Amino acid sequence: MYINPSQYSRAFQEIKRSSLSHSTCKLVIFVSCLDIDSLCASRILSLVLRKELIQYQLIPVVGYSDLKSHYAKLDGDVSNIFLIGCGAMLDLEGFFELNPEEYVDENQQEIRNDLDLDLKKETPISMRRKIYVIDGHRPWNLDNLFGSAMIVCLDDGFIDANLKSEKLAYTNMMDQLSNGDTEDEESESDMTEDDEFEGDTDIDSDNEMSINSQDSEETATRKRKLQEIRMKKIRKQRKKEKSENQDKIQQYYNQGTAIITANSITTYALLSAIGETSLENLWLSIIGTSSLDNQFPELYDKLHPLLRDEVLRINPSNEPAAVSGSTKTADSTSLSIEKDYHLFLLRHWTLYDSFFYSNQVNSKLNLWTEDGKKKLHKMFAKMGVSLAVAQQKWMYMDSRVKRQLPGIFHHYLPLYGLEGIVRQGFIRTFGFTGQLSAMECVEALTALLESDKRFLTSNGLENNDNEQGSDAEDEGHDEEERIEKRLQRKEKVWVNNFWSAWDALNMGTTLQIGATTTQKTSFKKAKGFELLFQGLEHAKEIQQIIFRTGMSLLERKLIKNLKLYRFCVLNDGSIPDLHIFNNPLMLSKLGTWVAENLTELDFTNESHSLKPLILASLDVDSDSYLVMGIAPKYPRGMNNATRAKLAQEQAKDAKGETQMTRLNTFSVAFQQLSNTSGAKIRIDSFDSSVIEIRKDDLSPFLERLTLSGLI
């Protein structure tokens, strides 16, 4: 089932009632560990649970197999489970092999109407365990929405507004299955004969078709025949309706996948319903929503006004201390809406590097070419900013130039299609520690999730020793066991990175420690700002790797342009930093960079094809490819009217799609081909457009994908 924001408060009261315990933990949170939005949502939820004195266990999970494994280990006393960033597109009862009848609370006969959240309010069912889903991936699995009293999906009103026909089709199909309507359709010859016989009769009503004792044998036989014809027509009509319902549901599932809302926004709406909003929770929601700007800019633009209004509600003055005249103290924190620059880590880098490594500037100016670099230098010359000044650290840059930059950007950047560089941003001040924008926090947290031992050790000796030790342990195992162990070690690194990013969000604790401690100990684990600043440094290194790799792919023309899609394979030897792209976050970042540059090239050449992209990175250790399908993207800054016109033009030659946000059809194609191609494919990621496939199976798989017509 599903609940809307108006039901969030009652849902939380039920969660609180069934989770409070002095003896055992009855609430478990499963969170996708490779997603900043899910990280922030789980952080928000944990803060309110801690305030309500509710014990909980938080478990980061890498994929579906990891989720199922941890679920199987849960204690039977667990009454509430949250799935954050996963579960929306999956039949959870079937996946977890649940029998809802085993969880019916037979002892509780009376249930208060104000706590009723089940499907049928007339006969409510009390469950001893419920699974709450907070996930922005779409499409929803209809079994979770309309066919389960144990699964509770938190919705923002989208279902009632957009899934009425799907709900009707699902309900009708379930009714038909429950009534046992499984008769096969009669043969065409029988129906033709019956229709001819029916044309010779005038008996229509039920009374005239009923057989009584006064009827002759001939009349009774005729009425029996008419009754059979009528029943056959009814069965045929039901079978037709069943087929239409199945087609409607299948069309819904085959439309493609996308993220249409932020998990942190849904969680913040839950807190708003129970009156627990705060500046800290709002800041976490802003970070989570801002993390979607890179891949889903349309979604961020839609949610930005809501966040802006909420900032003005909680912080009405909306002025930093320097403007309002108030005295800044070590404990003062504020959240303000200020002009921000959509440049890469400008406050922590140089002006030149921020322009040079910005995705938007890269795609608009084609900085991977010599002409693009000359264009960038010419732009700085027009703005009156020398390269010597532009290459100074932002902190030490001439303050007069900083004050003039908004006006300079407003005047000159539109000449190069970069008018979207200056926009409203969310800035958080942490006393004397400093300021951070939401986008800077996103880059730092993403870098912490992407980084591994190569970045976290001071030298490579420790890492090499660990790798040699791991290789020695694997020598005694066969090929399958060796690959499985290496996959487990890789996933363990991702989980450790999740906890590093979790600690980085603990900024308040860092400020308190800094205010009372005068000397830092070398063995103390970094938290809060220390980790964030480490993440900022890692983010610079990673962005340079992304730029070098993307530039190499474009210069060497390693991206193949097919009729339906583009694809690029990162092989050993051709890419210097190949091992880095075994992380889905890194591969996604590279794919987004490449897709944006190709889109701008297409529009520069007046080609509006908007083809999707397949990116495959070789994992030498497991002898497999990590394959990611990326939906086509509109150019940055394109208004909605132009997008709608372009979508209508493409609908004439494509599948009739007119969505403002391009859906990712690779998820459906990968799922279907994995069942029919015979290739060794592992679909375990919560992002269904990411798969792992054996090295030898990649080429046949791509051939089948091209011929399948699913893209």
mmCIF file of C-alpha atoms in Angstrom, residues 22 33 48 73 188 233 252 324 329 364 403 417 445-446 524 545 562 578 589:
data_model
loop_
_atom_site.group_PDB
_atom_site.id
_atom_site.type_symbol
_atom_site.label_atom_id
_atom_site.label_comp_id
_atom_site.label_asym_id
_atom_site.label_seq_id
_atom_site.Cartn_x
_atom_site.Cartn_y
_atom_site.Cartn_z
ATOM 1 C CA HIS A 22 13.668 -1.175 26.542
ATOM 2 C CA CYS A 33 25.495 3.035 0.493
ATOM 3 C CA VAL A 48 14.520 12.186 14.781
ATOM 4 C CA LYS A 73 19.544 -12.324 9.572
ATOM 5 C CA GLU A 188 -12.615 -19.085 -33.904
ATOM 6 C CA LYS A 233 -19.189 -14.316 -24.878
ATOM 7 C CA TYR A 252 3.791 0.922 -17.451
ATOM 8 C CA SER A 324 22.953 41.706 9.007
ATOM 9 C CA THR A 329 30.575 33.656 17.312
ATOM 10 C CA LYS A 364 29.829 24.517 -23.743
ATOM 11 C CA ARG A 403 33.435 41.763 -5.659
ATOM 12 C CA GLY A 417 26.311 30.232 -23.479
ATOM 13 C CA LEU A 445 30.789 13.452 0.170
ATOM 14 C CA THR A 446 30.814 11.928 -3.310
ATOM 15 C CA LYS A 524 41.866 10.495 16.724
ATOM 16 C CA ILE A 545 41.033 12.086 -13.705
ATOM 17 C CA LEU A 562 25.583 3.547 -33.722
ATOM 18 C CA LEU A 578 41.038 1.975 -15.448
ATOM 19 C CA LYS A 589 30.404 10.640 -13.321
#
